[in-house]
mmCIF file of C-alpha atoms and ligand atoms in Angstrom:
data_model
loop_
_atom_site.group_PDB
_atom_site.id
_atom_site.type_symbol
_atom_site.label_atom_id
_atom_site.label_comp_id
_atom_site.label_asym_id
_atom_site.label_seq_id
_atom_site.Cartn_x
_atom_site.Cartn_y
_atom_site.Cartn_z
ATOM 1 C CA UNK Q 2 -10.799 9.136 -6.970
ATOM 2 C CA UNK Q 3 -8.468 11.978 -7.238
ATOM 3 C CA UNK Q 4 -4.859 10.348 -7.309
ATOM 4 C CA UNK Q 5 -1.784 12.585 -7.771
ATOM 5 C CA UNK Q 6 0.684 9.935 -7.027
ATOM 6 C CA UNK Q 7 1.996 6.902 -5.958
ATOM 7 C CA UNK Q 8 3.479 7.787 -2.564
ATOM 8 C CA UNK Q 9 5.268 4.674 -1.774
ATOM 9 C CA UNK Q 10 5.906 1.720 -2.006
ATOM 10 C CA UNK Q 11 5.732 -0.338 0.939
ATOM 11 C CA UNK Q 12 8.222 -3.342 1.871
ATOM 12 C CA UNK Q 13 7.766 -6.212 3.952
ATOM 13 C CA UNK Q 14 11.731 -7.412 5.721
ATOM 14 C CA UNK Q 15 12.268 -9.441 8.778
ATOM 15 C CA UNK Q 16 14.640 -6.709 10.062
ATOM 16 C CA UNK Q 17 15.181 -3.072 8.982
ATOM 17 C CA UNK Q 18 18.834 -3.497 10.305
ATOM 18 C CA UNK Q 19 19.612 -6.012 7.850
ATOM 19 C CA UNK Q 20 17.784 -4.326 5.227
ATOM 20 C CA UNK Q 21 18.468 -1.117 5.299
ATOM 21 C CA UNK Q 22 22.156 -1.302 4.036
ATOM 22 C CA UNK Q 23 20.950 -2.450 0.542
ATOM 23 C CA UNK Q 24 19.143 0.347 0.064
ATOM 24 C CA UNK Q 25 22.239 2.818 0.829
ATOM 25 C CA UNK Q 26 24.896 0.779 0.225
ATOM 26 C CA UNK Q 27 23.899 -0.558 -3.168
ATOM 27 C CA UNK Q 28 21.393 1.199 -4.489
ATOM 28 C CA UNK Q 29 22.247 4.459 -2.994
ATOM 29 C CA UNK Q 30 19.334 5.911 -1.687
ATOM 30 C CA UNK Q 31 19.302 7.912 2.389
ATOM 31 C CA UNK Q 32 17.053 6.387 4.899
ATOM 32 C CA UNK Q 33 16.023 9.737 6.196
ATOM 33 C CA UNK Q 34 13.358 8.615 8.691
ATOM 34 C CA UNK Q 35 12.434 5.503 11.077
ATOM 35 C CA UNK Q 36 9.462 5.528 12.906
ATOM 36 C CA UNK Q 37 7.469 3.046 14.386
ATOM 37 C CA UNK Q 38 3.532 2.769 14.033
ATOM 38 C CA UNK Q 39 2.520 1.050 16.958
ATOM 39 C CA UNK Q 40 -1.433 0.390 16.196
ATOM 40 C CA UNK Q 41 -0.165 -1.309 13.062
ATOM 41 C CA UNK Q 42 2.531 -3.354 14.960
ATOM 42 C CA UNK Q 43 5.017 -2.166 12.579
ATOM 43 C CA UNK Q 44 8.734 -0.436 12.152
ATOM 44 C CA UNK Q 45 8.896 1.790 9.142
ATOM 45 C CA UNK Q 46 12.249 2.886 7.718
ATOM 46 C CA UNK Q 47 11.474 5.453 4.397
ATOM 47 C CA UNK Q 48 13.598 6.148 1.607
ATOM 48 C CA UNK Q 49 12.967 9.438 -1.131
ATOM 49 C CA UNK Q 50 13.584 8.043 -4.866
ATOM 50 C CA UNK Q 51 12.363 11.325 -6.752
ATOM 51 C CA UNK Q 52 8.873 12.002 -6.393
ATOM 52 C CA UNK Q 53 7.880 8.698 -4.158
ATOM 53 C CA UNK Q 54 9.383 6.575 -1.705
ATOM 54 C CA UNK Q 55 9.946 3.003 -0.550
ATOM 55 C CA UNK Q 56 9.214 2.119 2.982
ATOM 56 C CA UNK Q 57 10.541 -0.641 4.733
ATOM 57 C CA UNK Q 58 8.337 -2.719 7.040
ATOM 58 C CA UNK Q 59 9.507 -4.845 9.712
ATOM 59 C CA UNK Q 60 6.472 -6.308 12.138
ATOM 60 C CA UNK Q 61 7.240 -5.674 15.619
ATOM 61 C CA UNK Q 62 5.100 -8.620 16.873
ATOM 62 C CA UNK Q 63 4.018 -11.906 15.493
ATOM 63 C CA UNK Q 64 0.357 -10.843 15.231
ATOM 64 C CA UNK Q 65 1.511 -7.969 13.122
ATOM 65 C CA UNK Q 66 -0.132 -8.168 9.257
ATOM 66 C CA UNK Q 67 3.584 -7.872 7.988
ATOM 67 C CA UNK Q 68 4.638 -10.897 10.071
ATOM 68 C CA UNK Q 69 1.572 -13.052 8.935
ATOM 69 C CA UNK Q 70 1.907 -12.101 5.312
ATOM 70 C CA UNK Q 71 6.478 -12.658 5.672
ATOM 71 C CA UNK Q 72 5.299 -16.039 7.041
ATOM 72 C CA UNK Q 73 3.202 -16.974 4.088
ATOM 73 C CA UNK Q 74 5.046 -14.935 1.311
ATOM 74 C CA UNK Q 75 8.425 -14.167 2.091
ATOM 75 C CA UNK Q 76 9.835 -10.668 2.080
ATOM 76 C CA UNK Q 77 8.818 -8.690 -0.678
ATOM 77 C CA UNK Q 78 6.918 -6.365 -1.753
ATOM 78 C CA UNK Q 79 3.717 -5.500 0.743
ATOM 79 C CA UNK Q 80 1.296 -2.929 -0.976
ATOM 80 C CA UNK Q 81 1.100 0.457 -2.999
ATOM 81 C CA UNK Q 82 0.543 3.560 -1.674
ATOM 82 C CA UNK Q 83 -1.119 6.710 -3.801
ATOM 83 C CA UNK Q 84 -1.651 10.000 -2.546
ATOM 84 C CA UNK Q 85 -5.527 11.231 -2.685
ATOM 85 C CA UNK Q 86 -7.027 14.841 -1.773
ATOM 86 C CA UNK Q 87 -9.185 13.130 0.292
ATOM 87 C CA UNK Q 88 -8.862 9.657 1.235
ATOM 88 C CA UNK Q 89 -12.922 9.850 2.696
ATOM 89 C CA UNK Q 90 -13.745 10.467 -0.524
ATOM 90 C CA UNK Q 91 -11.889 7.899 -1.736
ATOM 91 C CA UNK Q 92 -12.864 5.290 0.245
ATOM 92 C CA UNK Q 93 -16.659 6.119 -0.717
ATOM 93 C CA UNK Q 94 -15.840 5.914 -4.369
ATOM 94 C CA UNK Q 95 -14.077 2.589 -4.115
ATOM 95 C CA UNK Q 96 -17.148 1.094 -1.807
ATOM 96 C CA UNK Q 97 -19.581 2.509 -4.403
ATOM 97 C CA UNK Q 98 -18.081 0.947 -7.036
ATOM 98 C CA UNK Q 99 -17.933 -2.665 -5.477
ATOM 99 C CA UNK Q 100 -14.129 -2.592 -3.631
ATOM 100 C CA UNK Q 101 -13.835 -4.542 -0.383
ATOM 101 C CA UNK Q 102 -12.787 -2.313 2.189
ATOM 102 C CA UNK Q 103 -10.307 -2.951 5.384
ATOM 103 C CA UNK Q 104 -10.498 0.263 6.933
ATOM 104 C CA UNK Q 105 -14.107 2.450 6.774
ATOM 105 C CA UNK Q 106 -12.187 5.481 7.686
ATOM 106 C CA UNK Q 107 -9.287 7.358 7.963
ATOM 107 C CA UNK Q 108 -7.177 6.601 10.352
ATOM 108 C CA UNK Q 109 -3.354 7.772 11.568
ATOM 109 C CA UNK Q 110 -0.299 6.139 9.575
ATOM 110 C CA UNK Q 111 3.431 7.032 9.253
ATOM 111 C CA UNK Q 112 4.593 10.783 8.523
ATOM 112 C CA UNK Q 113 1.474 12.417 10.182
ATOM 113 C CA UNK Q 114 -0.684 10.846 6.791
ATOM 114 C CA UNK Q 115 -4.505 10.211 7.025
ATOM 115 C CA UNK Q 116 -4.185 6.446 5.081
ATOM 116 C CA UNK Q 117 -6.841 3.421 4.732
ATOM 117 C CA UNK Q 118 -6.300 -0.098 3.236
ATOM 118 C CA UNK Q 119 -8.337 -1.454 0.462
ATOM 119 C CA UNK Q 120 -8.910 -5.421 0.417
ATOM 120 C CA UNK Q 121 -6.451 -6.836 -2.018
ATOM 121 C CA UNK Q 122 -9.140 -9.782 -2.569
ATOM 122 C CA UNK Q 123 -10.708 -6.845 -4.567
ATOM 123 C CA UNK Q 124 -7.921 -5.150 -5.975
ATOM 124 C CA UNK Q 125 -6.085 -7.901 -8.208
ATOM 125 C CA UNK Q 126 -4.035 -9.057 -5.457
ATOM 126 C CA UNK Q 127 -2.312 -6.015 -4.668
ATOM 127 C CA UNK Q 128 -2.972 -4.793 -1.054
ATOM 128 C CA UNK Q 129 -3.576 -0.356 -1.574
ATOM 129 C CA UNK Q 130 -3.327 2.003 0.713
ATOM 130 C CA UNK Q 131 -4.683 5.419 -0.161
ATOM 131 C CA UNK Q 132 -2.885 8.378 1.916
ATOM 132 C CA UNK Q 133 -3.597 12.290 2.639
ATOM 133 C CA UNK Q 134 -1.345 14.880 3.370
ATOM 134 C CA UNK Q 135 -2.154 16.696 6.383
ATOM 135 C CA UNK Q 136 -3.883 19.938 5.338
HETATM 136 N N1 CMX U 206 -0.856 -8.330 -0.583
HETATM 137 C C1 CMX U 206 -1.608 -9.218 -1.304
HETATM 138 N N2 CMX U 206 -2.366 -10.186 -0.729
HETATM 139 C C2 CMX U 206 -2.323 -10.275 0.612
HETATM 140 C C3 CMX U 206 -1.573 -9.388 1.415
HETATM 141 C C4 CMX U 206 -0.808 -8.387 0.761
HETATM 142 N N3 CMX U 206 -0.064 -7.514 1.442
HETATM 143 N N4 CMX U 206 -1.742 -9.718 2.718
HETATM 144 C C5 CMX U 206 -2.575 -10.775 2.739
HETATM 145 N N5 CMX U 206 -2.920 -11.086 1.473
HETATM 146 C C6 CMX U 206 -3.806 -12.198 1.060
HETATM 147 C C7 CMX U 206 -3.295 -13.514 1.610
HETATM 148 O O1 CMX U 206 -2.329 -14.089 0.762
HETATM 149 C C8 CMX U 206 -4.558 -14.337 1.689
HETATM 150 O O2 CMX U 206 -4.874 -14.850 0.417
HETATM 151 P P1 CMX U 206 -5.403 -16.366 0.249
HETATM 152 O O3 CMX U 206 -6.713 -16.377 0.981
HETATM 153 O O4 CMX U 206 -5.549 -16.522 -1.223
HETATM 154 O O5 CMX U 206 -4.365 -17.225 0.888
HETATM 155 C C9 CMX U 206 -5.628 -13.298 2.055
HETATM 156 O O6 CMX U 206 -5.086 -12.018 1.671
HETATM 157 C C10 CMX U 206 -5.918 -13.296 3.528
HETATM 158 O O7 CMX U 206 -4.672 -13.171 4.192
HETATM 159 P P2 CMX U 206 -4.362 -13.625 5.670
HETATM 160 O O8 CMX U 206 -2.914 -13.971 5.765
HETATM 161 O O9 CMX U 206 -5.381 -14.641 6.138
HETATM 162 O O10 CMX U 206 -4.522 -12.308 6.473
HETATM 163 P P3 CMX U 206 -5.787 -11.531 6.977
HETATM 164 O O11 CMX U 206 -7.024 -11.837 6.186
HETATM 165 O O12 CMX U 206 -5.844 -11.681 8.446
HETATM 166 O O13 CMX U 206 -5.305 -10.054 6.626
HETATM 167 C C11 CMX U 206 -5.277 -8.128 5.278
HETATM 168 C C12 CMX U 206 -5.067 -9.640 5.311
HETATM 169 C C13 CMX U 206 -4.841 -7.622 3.905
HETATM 170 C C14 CMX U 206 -6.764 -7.833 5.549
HETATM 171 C C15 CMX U 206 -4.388 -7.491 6.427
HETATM 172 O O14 CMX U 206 -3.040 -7.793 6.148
HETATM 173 C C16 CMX U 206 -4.574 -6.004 6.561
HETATM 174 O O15 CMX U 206 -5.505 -5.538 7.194
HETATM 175 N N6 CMX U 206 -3.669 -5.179 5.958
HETATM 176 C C17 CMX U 206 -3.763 -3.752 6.033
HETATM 177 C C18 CMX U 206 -2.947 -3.203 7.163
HETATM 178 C C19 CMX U 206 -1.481 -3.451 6.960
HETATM 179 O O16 CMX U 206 -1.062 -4.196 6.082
HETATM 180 N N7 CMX U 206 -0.658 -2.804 7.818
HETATM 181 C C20 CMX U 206 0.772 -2.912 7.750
HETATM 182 C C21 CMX U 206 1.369 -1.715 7.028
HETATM 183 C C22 CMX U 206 1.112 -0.453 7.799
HETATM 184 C C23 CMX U 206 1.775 0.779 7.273
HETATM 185 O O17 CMX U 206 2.173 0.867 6.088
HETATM 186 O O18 CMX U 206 1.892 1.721 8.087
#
């Protein structure tokens, strides 16, 4: 797969509002965007640190994948995020070549992106999202 690169990083908190003053407060950075993602039960808050960014994910219910892996993890870090020219593509490449898939398509995520999830029971135990800008 074609990856350019990494896009973000994403975050799992319990609560942006608590979190997001670390970010500017100590390490400086502008939260320039909050958005919610409602099929993916989640609250986003993004950050620009040069050519990638963190985002910050809060769950918005219980059933939410953030809140189920908080529960059994802690906060911390959630999965990695590269960019792709074509995340169908992508998502071919990795099936062909043995990767456990969580999402068979494209679908919407923050920012207007095209993203998919990759299983991280294939992946070495990191969850990875693959994401395409809108053309
Ligand atoms: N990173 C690494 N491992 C993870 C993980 C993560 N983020 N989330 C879950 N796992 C591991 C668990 O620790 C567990 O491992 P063990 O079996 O060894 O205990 C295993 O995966 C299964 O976890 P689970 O808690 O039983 O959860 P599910 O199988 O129901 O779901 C997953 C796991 C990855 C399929 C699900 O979280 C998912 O579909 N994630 C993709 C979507 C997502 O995370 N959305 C939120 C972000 C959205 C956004 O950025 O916009």
């Amino acid at each position: 797969m074609n990856i350019s690169h990494i896009e973000h990083i994403g975050i799992a908190v319990k609560n942006l509002t608590e979190a997001i003053p670390y970010y500017e407060n100590v390490l400086g950075l502008k939260c320039y965007n909050i958005e919610e993602v409602v099929d993916q039960k989640v609250k986003t808050a993004f950050f620009k640190v040069g050519g990638t960014k963190i985002e910050l994910l809060e769950p918005t219910s219980p059933e939410s994948a953030v809140a189920k892996f908080i529960e059994k993890k802690g906060e911390g870090i959630h999965h990695i995020a590269f960019a792709v020219d074509s995340v169908a593509a992508a998502l071919s490449d990795a099936e062909n070549k043995g990767i456990q898939l969580i999402d068979h398509a494209p679908r919407g995520g923050a920012e207007g992106l095209s993203i998919a999830f990759l299983h991280p029971k294939s992946t070495l135990g990191i969850l990875t999202e693959l994401c395409e800008y809108p053309k």
